[in-house]
CSV table of C-alpha atoms and ligand atoms in Angstrom, one decimal:
chain,number,residue,atom,x,y,z
A,1,MET,CA,-18.6,-12.3,16.5
A,2,ILE,CA,-16.5,-10.0,14.1
A,3,TYR,CA,-18.3,-7.4,12.3
A,4,GLN,CA,-15.7,-7.2,9.2
A,5,THR,CA,-16.8,-3.9,8.2
A,6,TYR,CA,-16.9,-0.8,9.6
A,7,ASP,CA,-20.9,0.1,9.4
A,8,THR,CA,-21.9,-2.8,10.5
A,9,TYR,CA,-19.7,-3.0,13.3
A,10,ARG,CA,-20.2,0.3,14.5
A,11,LYS,CA,-24.2,-0.3,14.5
A,12,ALA,CA,-24.0,-3.5,16.2
A,13,LEU,CA,-21.5,-1.3,19.0
A,14,LEU,CA,-24.7,1.3,18.7
A,15,SER,CA,-27.5,-1.6,19.2
A,16,ASN,CA,-25.5,-3.1,22.1
A,17,GLN,CA,-24.7,-6.2,19.9
A,18,THR,CA,-21.1,-6.3,20.7
A,19,THR,CA,-18.5,-4.7,22.5
A,20,VAL,CA,-15.4,-3.1,21.8
A,21,SER,CA,-13.6,-5.3,24.3
A,22,ALA,CA,-15.2,-7.7,23.3
A,23,THR,CA,-14.3,-7.2,19.1
A,24,VAL,CA,-10.5,-7.2,20.2
A,25,LYS,CA,-10.3,-9.9,22.0
A,26,SER,CA,-11.6,-11.7,19.4
A,27,PHE,CA,-9.3,-10.2,16.8
A,28,ILE,CA,-6.8,-11.4,19.6
A,29,ASP,CA,-7.4,-15.1,19.9
A,30,ASN,CA,-7.6,-14.5,15.5
A,31,ILE,CA,-3.6,-13.2,15.5
A,32,GLU,CA,-2.7,-16.3,17.3
A,33,ILE,CA,-4.7,-18.9,16.1
A,34,ASN,CA,-3.1,-17.7,12.8
A,35,LYS,CA,0.3,-16.8,13.6
A,36,ASP,CA,1.9,-19.0,10.6
A,37,LEU,CA,0.7,-17.0,8.6
A,38,ASN,CA,3.6,-14.4,10.1
A,39,VAL,CA,1.0,-11.7,10.1
A,40,PHE,CA,2.1,-9.0,13.1
A,41,LEU,CA,5.6,-8.2,14.7
A,42,GLU,CA,3.8,-6.8,18.0
A,43,VAL,CA,1.0,-7.8,19.3
A,44,TYR,CA,0.0,-4.1,21.8
A,45,ALA,CA,-2.9,-7.0,23.2
A,46,GLU,CA,-3.0,-5.0,26.7
A,47,GLU,CA,-2.6,-1.7,25.0
A,48,ALA,CA,-5.3,-2.4,23.0
A,49,LEU,CA,-7.7,-4.0,25.4
A,50,ALA,CA,-7.3,-0.8,27.7
A,51,GLN,CA,-8.2,1.6,25.0
A,52,ALA,CA,-10.6,-0.7,24.0
A,53,GLU,CA,-12.6,0.5,27.6
A,54,ILE,CA,-12.4,3.7,26.9
A,55,VAL,CA,-13.8,4.1,23.9
A,56,GLN,CA,-16.9,2.3,25.0
A,57,GLU,CA,-17.3,4.7,27.4
A,58,LYS,CA,-17.4,7.2,25.1
A,59,ILE,CA,-18.9,5.4,22.4
A,60,ILE,CA,-21.8,5.5,25.5
A,61,ASN,CA,-21.2,9.0,26.0
A,62,GLY,CA,-22.1,10.0,22.5
A,63,THR,CA,-18.2,11.7,22.9
A,64,ALA,CA,-17.0,8.5,20.4
A,65,GLY,CA,-15.3,9.1,17.4
A,66,LYS,CA,-15.8,8.5,13.1
A,67,LEU,CA,-13.8,5.6,14.0
A,68,ALA,CA,-14.5,4.2,17.1
A,69,GLY,CA,-13.6,1.1,18.2
A,70,MET,CA,-12.0,0.0,14.7
A,71,VAL,CA,-9.3,-1.7,15.1
A,72,VAL,CA,-6.8,-1.2,12.9
A,73,GLY,CA,-2.5,-2.7,12.2
A,74,ILE,CA,-0.6,-0.2,10.9
A,75,LYS,CA,2.3,-1.5,8.4
A,76,ASP,CA,6.2,-1.8,10.1
A,77,VAL,CA,7.1,1.2,8.1
A,78,LEU,CA,4.5,4.1,10.3
A,79,ALA,CA,6.1,6.0,13.4
A,80,TYR,CA,4.3,4.7,16.3
A,81,LYS,CA,5.5,7.1,19.3
A,82,ASN,CA,6.7,4.9,21.9
A,83,HIS,CA,6.5,1.2,19.9
A,84,SER,CA,9.3,-0.5,18.0
A,85,LEU,CA,9.5,0.4,14.1
A,86,GLN,CA,12.1,-1.7,12.3
A,87,SER,CA,10.7,-1.2,8.3
A,88,GLY,CA,10.9,-5.1,8.7
A,89,SER,CA,14.5,-5.0,8.6
A,90,LYS,CA,17.5,-5.7,11.0
A,91,ILE,CA,19.5,-2.0,10.8
A,92,LEU,CA,16.7,-0.8,12.8
A,93,ASP,CA,16.8,-3.6,16.0
A,94,GLY,CA,15.8,-1.9,18.9
A,95,PHE,CA,14.3,1.1,17.7
A,96,LYS,CA,11.3,2.9,18.9
A,97,SER,CA,9.7,5.8,17.2
A,98,GLN,CA,10.1,9.2,18.7
A,99,PHE,CA,6.6,10.4,17.7
A,100,THR,CA,3.7,9.1,16.2
A,101,ALA,CA,3.3,9.3,12.2
A,102,THR,CA,0.3,12.2,11.7
A,103,ALA,CA,-1.5,9.2,10.2
A,104,ILE,CA,-1.8,7.6,12.7
A,105,GLN,CA,-2.1,9.9,14.5
A,106,ARG,CA,-5.7,11.3,13.2
A,107,LEU,CA,-6.2,7.0,14.0
A,108,LEU,CA,-6.2,7.9,17.1
A,109,ASP,CA,-7.8,10.6,18.0
A,110,GLU,CA,-10.9,9.3,16.1
A,111,ASP,CA,-11.1,6.5,18.3
A,112,ALA,CA,-9.3,3.8,16.8
A,113,ILE,CA,-7.4,1.4,18.6
A,114,ILE,CA,-4.3,-0.4,16.8
A,115,ILE,CA,-3.5,-3.4,17.3
A,116,GLY,CA,0.0,-4.3,16.4
A,117,ARG,CA,2.5,-3.5,13.7
A,118,GLN,CA,2.6,-6.1,10.5
A,119,ASN,CA,5.8,-7.7,8.9
A,120,CYS,CA,6.7,-6.1,5.3
A,121,ASP,CA,9.6,-6.2,2.3
A,122,GLU,CA,12.4,-4.6,3.9
A,123,PHE,CA,11.9,-0.9,4.1
A,124,ALA,CA,9.2,-1.6,2.0
A,125,MET,CA,11.0,-2.9,-1.2
A,126,GLY,CA,9.5,-5.9,-2.8
A,127,SER,CA,6.2,-7.6,-4.3
A,128,SER,CA,5.9,-10.9,-2.1
A,129,ASN,CA,6.5,-10.0,1.4
A,130,GLU,CA,9.9,-12.3,1.2
A,131,ASN,CA,12.4,-9.5,1.6
A,132,SER,CA,11.6,-9.2,5.1
A,133,ALA,CA,14.3,-9.5,7.8
A,134,PHE,CA,11.4,-11.5,10.2
A,135,GLY,CA,10.6,-14.0,7.6
A,136,PRO,CA,7.8,-14.0,5.2
A,137,THR,CA,4.2,-13.8,5.4
A,138,LEU,CA,1.6,-16.3,4.6
A,139,ASN,CA,-1.6,-16.1,1.8
A,140,PHE,CA,-4.5,-16.6,3.9
A,141,ALA,CA,-6.2,-18.3,0.0
A,142,ASP,CA,-3.5,-20.8,-0.1
A,143,LYS,CA,-0.4,-21.1,2.2
A,144,THR,CA,2.1,-21.8,-0.1
A,145,ARG,CA,1.7,-18.5,-1.4
A,146,VAL,CA,2.8,-15.2,-1.4
A,147,PRO,CA,0.4,-12.5,-0.2
A,148,GLY,CA,2.7,-9.8,-2.7
A,149,GLY,CA,4.1,-7.2,-1.5
A,150,SER,CA,5.4,-5.0,0.3
A,151,SER,CA,2.6,-4.8,2.4
A,152,GLY,CA,1.9,-7.8,2.3
A,153,ALA,CA,1.0,-9.0,6.2
A,154,SER,CA,-1.2,-5.8,6.2
A,155,ALA,CA,-3.0,-7.5,3.2
A,156,VAL,CA,-3.4,-10.5,4.9
A,157,ALA,CA,-4.4,-9.1,8.3
A,158,VAL,CA,-7.6,-8.3,6.4
A,159,GLN,CA,-8.2,-10.8,4.4
A,160,ALA,CA,-7.5,-13.8,7.7
A,161,ASN,CA,-9.8,-11.5,9.4
A,162,LEU,CA,-7.3,-10.2,12.1
A,163,CYS,CA,-8.2,-6.8,12.4
A,164,HIS,CA,-10.8,-4.2,10.6
A,165,ALA,CA,-8.2,-2.9,8.6
A,166,SER,CA,-4.9,-2.3,7.6
A,167,ILE,CA,-2.2,0.8,7.3
A,168,GLY,CA,0.0,0.6,4.4
A,169,SER,CA,2.2,2.2,2.4
A,170,ASP,CA,2.4,2.3,-1.8
A,171,THR,CA,5.7,3.4,-3.2
A,172,GLY,CA,4.9,1.1,-6.4
A,173,GLY,CA,2.1,-0.5,-5.6
A,174,SER,CA,3.1,-1.8,-2.4
A,175,VAL,CA,-1.1,-1.6,-1.4
A,176,ARG,CA,-2.5,-2.4,-4.1
A,177,GLN,CA,-1.3,-5.3,-5.3
A,178,PRO,CA,-1.1,-7.5,-2.1
A,179,ALA,CA,-4.8,-6.3,-1.5
A,180,GLY,CA,-4.6,-8.1,-5.2
A,181,PHE,CA,-3.9,-11.2,-4.5
A,182,CYS,CA,-5.3,-11.0,-1.7
A,183,GLY,CA,-8.6,-10.5,-2.3
A,184,VAL,CA,-9.5,-7.2,0.1
A,185,VAL,CA,-9.2,-4.1,-1.1
A,186,GLY,CA,-6.1,-1.5,-1.0
A,187,LEU,CA,-6.5,2.1,-1.7
A,188,LYS,CA,-3.6,4.3,-2.9
A,189,PRO,CA,-4.2,8.3,-3.0
A,190,THR,CA,-3.2,11.0,-5.3
A,191,TYR,CA,0.6,11.5,-3.9
A,192,SER,CA,0.7,14.5,-1.3
A,193,ARG,CA,-3.0,13.6,0.0
A,194,ILE,CA,-1.9,12.1,3.3
A,195,SER,CA,1.5,13.5,5.0
A,196,ARG,CA,4.4,11.2,5.0
A,197,TRP,CA,5.2,12.2,8.4
A,198,GLY,CA,6.6,9.4,10.6
A,199,LEU,CA,6.7,7.2,7.4
A,200,ALA,CA,9.8,5.9,7.1
A,201,ALA,CA,11.0,6.9,3.8
A,202,TYR,CA,11.3,4.7,1.1
A,203,ALA,CA,11.3,7.0,-2.5
A,204,SER,CA,10.2,10.3,-1.3
A,205,SER,CA,8.2,11.3,-4.7
A,206,PHE,CA,6.8,8.3,-4.8
A,207,ASP,CA,5.6,6.9,-1.0
A,208,CYS,CA,2.0,7.2,-0.8
A,209,ILE,CA,0.4,5.9,2.6
A,210,GLY,CA,-2.7,4.5,2.3
A,211,PRO,CA,-5.8,1.9,3.7
A,212,ILE,CA,-6.4,-1.7,3.1
A,213,THR,CA,-10.3,-2.5,4.1
A,214,ASN,CA,-12.5,-5.3,3.5
A,215,SER,CA,-15.3,-2.5,1.7
A,216,ILE,CA,-14.8,0.4,-0.7
A,217,GLU,CA,-16.8,2.0,2.0
A,218,ASP,CA,-14.0,1.6,4.8
A,219,ALA,CA,-11.1,2.8,3.2
A,220,ALA,CA,-13.1,6.3,2.0
A,221,LEU,CA,-13.9,6.4,5.7
A,222,LEU,CA,-10.0,6.7,6.4
A,223,LEU,CA,-8.6,8.0,3.8
A,224,GLU,CA,-10.7,10.7,5.1
A,225,VAL,CA,-9.8,10.5,8.5
A,226,MET,CA,-5.8,10.5,7.2
A,227,SER,CA,-5.5,13.0,4.8
A,228,GLY,CA,-5.3,17.2,4.7
A,229,SER,CA,-2.2,19.6,5.4
A,230,ASP,CA,0.4,19.2,8.2
A,231,GLN,CA,2.6,21.1,9.8
A,232,TYR,CA,5.2,18.7,9.6
A,233,ASP,CA,4.7,17.6,6.1
A,234,SER,CA,5.8,20.9,3.7
A,235,THR,CA,5.3,18.5,0.3
A,236,VAL,CA,1.4,17.7,1.4
A,237,SER,CA,-1.1,19.1,-0.3
A,238,GLN,CA,-3.1,21.7,1.3
A,239,LEU,CA,-6.5,21.5,-0.6
A,240,PRO,CA,-9.5,20.5,1.6
A,241,VAL,CA,-10.3,16.7,2.1
A,242,GLU,CA,-13.3,16.3,0.7
A,243,ASP,CA,-16.3,13.7,2.5
A,244,TYR,CA,-14.9,10.8,0.8
A,245,SER,CA,-16.9,9.3,3.5
A,246,SER,CA,-20.4,9.8,1.9
A,247,VAL,CA,-19.3,8.3,-1.4
A,248,SER,CA,-22.7,5.6,-2.7
A,249,ALA,CA,-23.2,3.9,-5.4
A,250,SER,CA,-24.7,6.0,-7.9
A,251,GLU,CA,-26.3,5.3,-12.2
A,252,LYS,CA,-23.3,7.8,-13.5
A,253,LYS,CA,-21.8,6.4,-16.5
A,254,TYR,CA,-18.6,7.3,-17.0
A,255,THR,CA,-15.6,6.5,-19.7
A,256,ILE,CA,-13.4,4.3,-18.9
A,257,GLY,CA,-10.4,3.7,-20.8
A,258,TYR,CA,-8.3,0.9,-20.7
A,259,PHE,CA,-5.0,-0.4,-22.1
A,260,GLU,CA,-5.4,-2.8,-24.6
A,261,ASP,CA,-2.2,-4.2,-26.1
A,262,ALA,CA,-1.8,-4.5,-21.9
A,263,ILE,CA,-4.6,-7.1,-21.2
A,264,ASN,CA,-3.2,-8.7,-24.3
A,265,SER,CA,0.2,-9.2,-23.8
A,266,GLU,CA,1.8,-12.5,-23.5
A,267,GLY,CA,2.4,-12.0,-19.3
A,268,ILE,CA,-0.6,-12.8,-18.4
A,269,ASP,CA,-2.0,-15.3,-17.0
A,270,TYR,CA,-5.7,-16.5,-18.3
A,271,GLU,CA,-7.8,-16.4,-15.5
A,272,VAL,CA,-6.4,-13.3,-15.0
A,273,LYS,CA,-7.3,-11.5,-18.0
A,274,LYS,CA,-10.4,-13.5,-18.8
A,275,ARG,CA,-12.0,-12.1,-15.3
A,276,THR,CA,-10.8,-8.9,-16.9
A,277,GLU,CA,-12.3,-8.8,-19.7
A,278,ASP,CA,-15.3,-9.7,-18.3
A,279,LYS,CA,-15.9,-6.7,-16.5
A,280,LEU,CA,-15.0,-4.3,-19.2
A,281,GLU,CA,-18.2,-6.3,-21.1
A,282,GLU,CA,-20.4,-6.4,-17.6
A,283,LEU,CA,-19.0,-2.8,-17.7
A,284,LYS,CA,-20.3,-2.0,-21.2
A,285,LYS,CA,-23.2,-3.3,-20.2
A,286,ALA,CA,-24.5,-1.2,-17.7
A,287,GLY,CA,-24.3,1.6,-20.3
A,288,HIS,CA,-20.5,2.8,-19.5
A,289,THR,CA,-18.1,3.7,-22.1
A,290,LEU,CA,-15.4,1.6,-22.6
A,291,VAL,CA,-11.6,3.4,-24.5
A,292,PRO,CA,-9.2,0.9,-26.1
A,293,LEU,CA,-6.2,3.5,-25.2
A,294,SER,CA,-2.8,2.9,-26.5
A,295,PHE,CA,-0.1,3.2,-24.6
A,296,PRO,CA,3.9,2.6,-26.4
A,297,LYS,CA,5.6,4.0,-23.0
A,298,MET,CA,3.9,1.7,-21.0
A,299,LYS,CA,7.2,-0.3,-21.0
A,300,TYR,CA,9.2,3.2,-19.8
A,301,LEU,CA,7.3,2.5,-16.7
A,302,LEU,CA,9.0,-0.8,-14.9
A,303,PRO,CA,12.6,0.9,-15.9
A,304,THR,CA,11.4,5.0,-14.7
A,305,TYR,CA,9.8,3.4,-11.8
A,306,TYR,CA,13.0,1.7,-10.5
A,307,ILE,CA,15.6,3.4,-11.2
A,308,LEU,CA,14.3,6.4,-9.7
A,309,THR,CA,13.3,5.1,-7.1
A,310,MET,CA,16.8,3.2,-6.2
A,311,ALA,CA,18.7,6.4,-6.6
A,312,GLU,CA,16.1,8.5,-4.1
A,313,ALA,CA,16.2,5.3,-1.8
A,314,SER,CA,19.9,5.2,-2.2
A,315,SER,CA,19.9,8.6,-0.5
A,316,ASN,CA,17.8,8.3,2.0
A,317,LEU,CA,18.5,5.0,3.3
A,318,SER,CA,22.1,6.7,4.3
A,319,ARG,CA,20.7,7.8,7.5
A,320,TYR,CA,21.4,4.4,9.2
A,321,ASP,CA,24.6,4.7,10.2
A,322,GLY,CA,24.8,2.8,13.2
A,323,ILE,CA,25.3,5.9,15.0
A,324,ARG,CA,21.8,7.5,14.8
A,325,TYR,CA,18.9,5.1,14.7
A,326,GLY,CA,18.9,1.1,16.2
A,327,TYR,CA,21.5,-1.9,15.2
A,328,ARG,CA,25.4,-2.0,15.9
A,329,THR,CA,27.8,-3.7,14.4
A,330,PRO,CA,29.3,-5.1,17.8
A,331,LYS,CA,33.0,-5.7,15.6
A,332,ALA,CA,34.3,-1.9,14.4
A,333,ALA,CA,37.7,-0.9,14.7
A,334,ASN,CA,37.1,2.6,14.1
A,335,LEU,CA,34.1,4.5,12.1
A,336,GLU,CA,34.3,3.8,8.8
A,337,ASP,CA,34.5,0.1,9.8
A,338,LEU,CA,31.5,0.9,11.9
A,339,TYR,CA,29.5,2.3,8.8
A,340,LYS,CA,30.4,-0.1,7.0
A,341,LYS,CA,30.2,-3.4,9.2
A,342,THR,CA,26.6,-1.7,10.4
A,343,ARG,CA,25.2,-1.8,6.7
A,344,GLY,CA,26.8,-4.9,5.7
A,345,GLU,CA,24.9,-6.4,8.7
A,346,GLY,CA,22.0,-4.7,8.8
A,347,PHE,CA,20.8,-4.4,5.9
A,348,GLY,CA,19.2,-7.3,4.0
A,349,LYS,CA,20.3,-8.5,0.4
A,350,GLU,CA,17.4,-6.7,-1.7
A,351,VAL,CA,18.0,-3.1,-0.5
A,352,LYS,CA,22.1,-3.7,-0.3
A,353,LYS,CA,21.4,-4.2,-4.0
A,354,ARG,CA,19.0,-1.0,-4.9
A,355,ILE,CA,21.7,0.7,-2.2
A,356,MET,CA,24.4,0.4,-4.7
A,357,LEU,CA,22.9,0.4,-8.5
A,358,GLY,CA,20.6,4.0,-6.8
A,359,SER,CA,24.5,4.5,-6.2
A,360,PHE,CA,25.5,4.3,-9.2
A,361,ILE,CA,22.6,6.0,-11.1
A,362,LEU,CA,23.2,9.1,-9.5
A,363,SER,CA,27.1,9.0,-9.8
A,364,ALA,CA,28.7,11.9,-11.4
A,365,ASP,CA,29.3,10.0,-14.5
A,366,TYR,CA,26.1,7.8,-15.0
A,367,TYR,CA,23.9,10.7,-13.2
A,368,ASP,CA,22.5,12.4,-16.9
A,369,ALA,CA,22.2,8.7,-18.2
A,370,TYR,CA,20.2,7.6,-16.1
A,371,TYR,CA,18.4,9.6,-13.3
A,372,THR,CA,18.3,12.6,-15.8
A,373,LYS,CA,17.0,10.8,-18.3
A,374,ALA,CA,14.9,8.7,-15.9
A,375,GLN,CA,13.1,12.3,-14.5
A,376,ARG,CA,12.8,13.1,-18.1
A,377,VAL,CA,10.1,9.6,-18.9
A,378,ARG,CA,8.9,10.6,-15.8
A,379,LYS,CA,7.2,14.1,-17.4
A,380,LEU,CA,6.8,12.2,-20.3
A,381,VAL,CA,3.9,9.8,-19.3
A,382,LYS,CA,2.7,12.2,-17.6
A,383,LYS,CA,1.6,14.2,-20.1
A,384,GLU,CA,1.0,11.6,-21.9
A,385,THR,CA,-1.5,10.2,-19.1
A,386,GLU,CA,-3.1,13.6,-18.8
A,387,SER,CA,-3.7,13.3,-22.4
A,388,PHE,CA,-5.7,10.0,-22.0
A,389,PHE,CA,-7.6,11.4,-19.4
A,390,GLU,CA,-8.5,14.3,-21.6
A,391,LYS,CA,-10.5,12.0,-22.6
A,392,VAL,CA,-11.4,9.5,-20.3
A,393,ASP,CA,-12.2,9.7,-16.1
A,394,PHE,CA,-11.4,6.4,-15.6
A,395,ILE,CA,-8.5,4.1,-16.8
A,396,VAL,CA,-8.6,0.3,-15.8
A,397,SER,CA,-6.8,-3.1,-15.7
A,398,PRO,CA,-5.9,-6.1,-13.6
A,399,THR,CA,-4.4,-4.9,-10.5
A,400,THR,CA,-1.6,-7.5,-11.4
A,401,PRO,CA,-0.7,-9.6,-14.2
A,402,THR,CA,-0.8,-13.2,-12.3
A,403,PRO,CA,-2.7,-14.1,-9.3
A,404,ALA,CA,-0.1,-15.0,-6.1
A,405,PHE,CA,2.2,-16.6,-6.9
A,406,LYS,CA,4.4,-19.6,-5.0
A,407,ILE,CA,6.4,-18.7,-2.4
A,408,GLY,CA,10.4,-19.0,-3.6
A,409,VAL,CA,9.9,-18.4,-7.1
A,410,LYS,CA,10.0,-15.6,-8.2
A,411,SER,CA,12.3,-14.3,-4.9
A,412,THR,CA,15.8,-15.0,-7.4
A,413,ASP,CA,14.5,-13.7,-10.6
A,414,PRO,CA,14.4,-10.2,-10.3
A,415,MET,CA,13.0,-8.8,-13.6
A,416,GLU,CA,10.0,-11.9,-13.2
A,417,MET,CA,9.6,-9.8,-9.6
A,418,PHE,CA,9.6,-6.5,-10.7
A,419,LEU,CA,6.9,-7.4,-13.3
A,420,ALA,CA,4.8,-7.8,-10.8
A,421,ASP,CA,4.3,-4.2,-10.7
A,422,ILE,CA,3.5,-3.5,-13.6
A,423,PHE,CA,0.1,-2.2,-13.6
A,424,THR,CA,0.2,-0.8,-10.3
A,425,VAL,CA,3.8,1.8,-10.6
A,426,HIS,CA,1.7,3.9,-13.3
A,427,ALA,CA,0.2,5.4,-10.5
A,428,ASN,CA,3.6,6.3,-8.7
A,429,VAL,CA,5.2,7.4,-11.2
A,430,VAL,CA,2.4,10.0,-12.2
A,431,GLY,CA,1.0,10.5,-8.4
A,432,LEU,CA,-2.5,9.4,-9.4
A,433,PRO,CA,-4.6,7.9,-6.9
A,434,SER,CA,-5.7,4.3,-7.4
A,435,ILE,CA,-7.7,1.8,-6.2
A,436,SER,CA,-7.6,-2.4,-6.0
A,437,ILE,CA,-11.0,-4.0,-5.7
A,438,PRO,CA,-11.7,-7.7,-5.6
A,439,ASN,CA,-13.0,-8.9,-9.1
A,440,GLY,CA,-13.9,-12.6,-8.0
A,441,LYS,CA,-10.9,-15.8,-7.8
A,442,ASN,CA,-9.6,-18.4,-10.7
A,443,ALA,CA,-10.0,-21.7,-10.7
A,444,ASN,CA,-8.0,-22.3,-7.8
A,445,GLY,CA,-10.0,-20.1,-5.1
A,446,LEU,CA,-6.9,-17.2,-5.7
A,447,PRO,CA,-8.3,-13.8,-5.7
A,448,ILE,CA,-7.8,-11.3,-8.3
A,449,GLY,CA,-7.5,-7.7,-8.7
A,450,PHE,CA,-9.5,-5.1,-10.5
A,451,GLN,CA,-7.9,-1.9,-10.7
A,452,ILE,CA,-9.0,1.9,-11.2
A,453,LEU,CA,-6.7,4.9,-11.9
A,454,GLY,CA,-8.4,8.1,-11.4
A,455,THR,CA,-7.1,12.0,-11.6
A,456,GLU,CA,-5.4,13.8,-9.3
A,457,PHE,CA,-7.6,13.8,-6.2
A,458,GLY,CA,-10.3,12.6,-8.0
A,459,GLU,CA,-10.1,10.2,-5.2
A,460,LYS,CA,-14.2,11.4,-4.4
A,461,LYS,CA,-15.5,10.1,-7.9
A,462,MET,CA,-13.1,7.0,-8.3
A,463,LEU,CA,-14.0,5.6,-4.7
A,464,GLU,CA,-17.6,5.8,-6.4
A,465,PHE,CA,-17.0,4.6,-9.8
A,466,ALA,CA,-15.5,1.3,-7.3
A,467,LEU,CA,-18.7,1.4,-5.4
A,468,ASN,CA,-20.9,1.6,-9.2
A,469,ILE,CA,-18.6,-2.1,-10.2
A,470,GLN,CA,-18.8,-3.5,-6.9
A,471,LYS,CA,-22.8,-3.5,-7.2
A,472,ILE,CA,-23.3,-4.4,-10.9
A,473,ASN,CA,-21.8,-8.0,-9.4
B,1,LIG,N1,7.3,-3.9,-5.6
B,1,LIG,C1,8.1,-2.7,-5.6
B,1,LIG,C2,9.1,-1.7,-5.1
B,1,LIG,O1,9.8,-3.1,-4.3
B,1,LIG,C3,6.8,-1.4,-4.6
B,1,LIG,C4,7.2,-1.6,-3.3
B,1,LIG,C5,6.2,-0.6,-2.9
B,1,LIG,O2,5.5,-0.2,-3.4
B,1,LIG,N2,6.5,0.1,-1.3
B,1,LIG,O3,9.9,-1.2,-5.1
């Protein structure tokens, strides 16, 4: 038997109801049975089993860490020393990490067990996991549908019970959107709360590492372990880390904002809208105050996000030149040819598109028209968002405008695909924390997510509110 949340599992471990080894074995079996989902690119079975023995010993001796025996999968964008790291791309073929990401090291230091690396959209660019060089991952709720992206497989791993938790990355929603599509919890912290050391860069001023879990409590615990200052990342916050894991539901009444126009816009699926409205009604009945907000600048969120992330990506991905990392074309006639062919053969279509658009955005003639302007809009949006938070404690929305869509239906229409991120990119544009929690299912059994946007470094309060919402159910 697998205990899905860490609290129940830890109790079972301490009372000898189960062992770490038995749990790791069960997960390995589940992964094998569910191979068709295409979640794990690699399973570290032997290592995980060996580590399980060591952790079990520590539990017996009373020296085990906060995450003793927790089985965690990591998205293929996080460095784990001496293990392959490919960012879902052919261009990193054969590359092995020379060090471990700070966030992952902190999990190991607390005795978590890393079970393997998980499929994702190439360089975390995508909303459906269809952009991976390793093929799409399937949604466990309906295998004809996408799991979301880019941490799609990380969400399915938790949804399909292949590990206790996954660690993903969220640049524009990549933790929360798949969590919403898969009916699990996904947390994006405040920008700079968790060190980005060892995270393959997509858009550095947006990238955040975040947990995907079965429970809000587990997300809080993982956040607590991974957060905090780090000598290897100069952008990480020096603020002390709160004891997120001590969070519990409360009777506190909050003022909750929501964007009325967004919820009523025509792009929203009927059942998503209904579920969100029902949730707002429940919150009102529970004594919270609801405040409709008008946010005309919302229409600039997606363009701002995509202009800036493509610009940053074109710069970040220039390092993959066939010399320093992974794949190198066997067919080059000279150095320039080597760069061109390696990149031409190594990158997938979506990544190439973004590198080209990003280079255009940053080119001398268009820099001001696009990049500078988008930076200005980012600032304006941040200001306006701050003004909302003078009136409200949280802003809530559906996580996504629709439930998980069918594999293949949006991959040919980039605009349609980008719209899947309409509610999630806001948090990344302004750097605020946000969480997606399950909000039931539609008539076809597809999960629907509910998203909370909190204030800067207000993770603890946001987690408490998430628990309060859960209690109402
Ligand atoms: N879907 C968004 C994109 O393609 C978000 C990705 C992410 O958060 N990594 O950029």
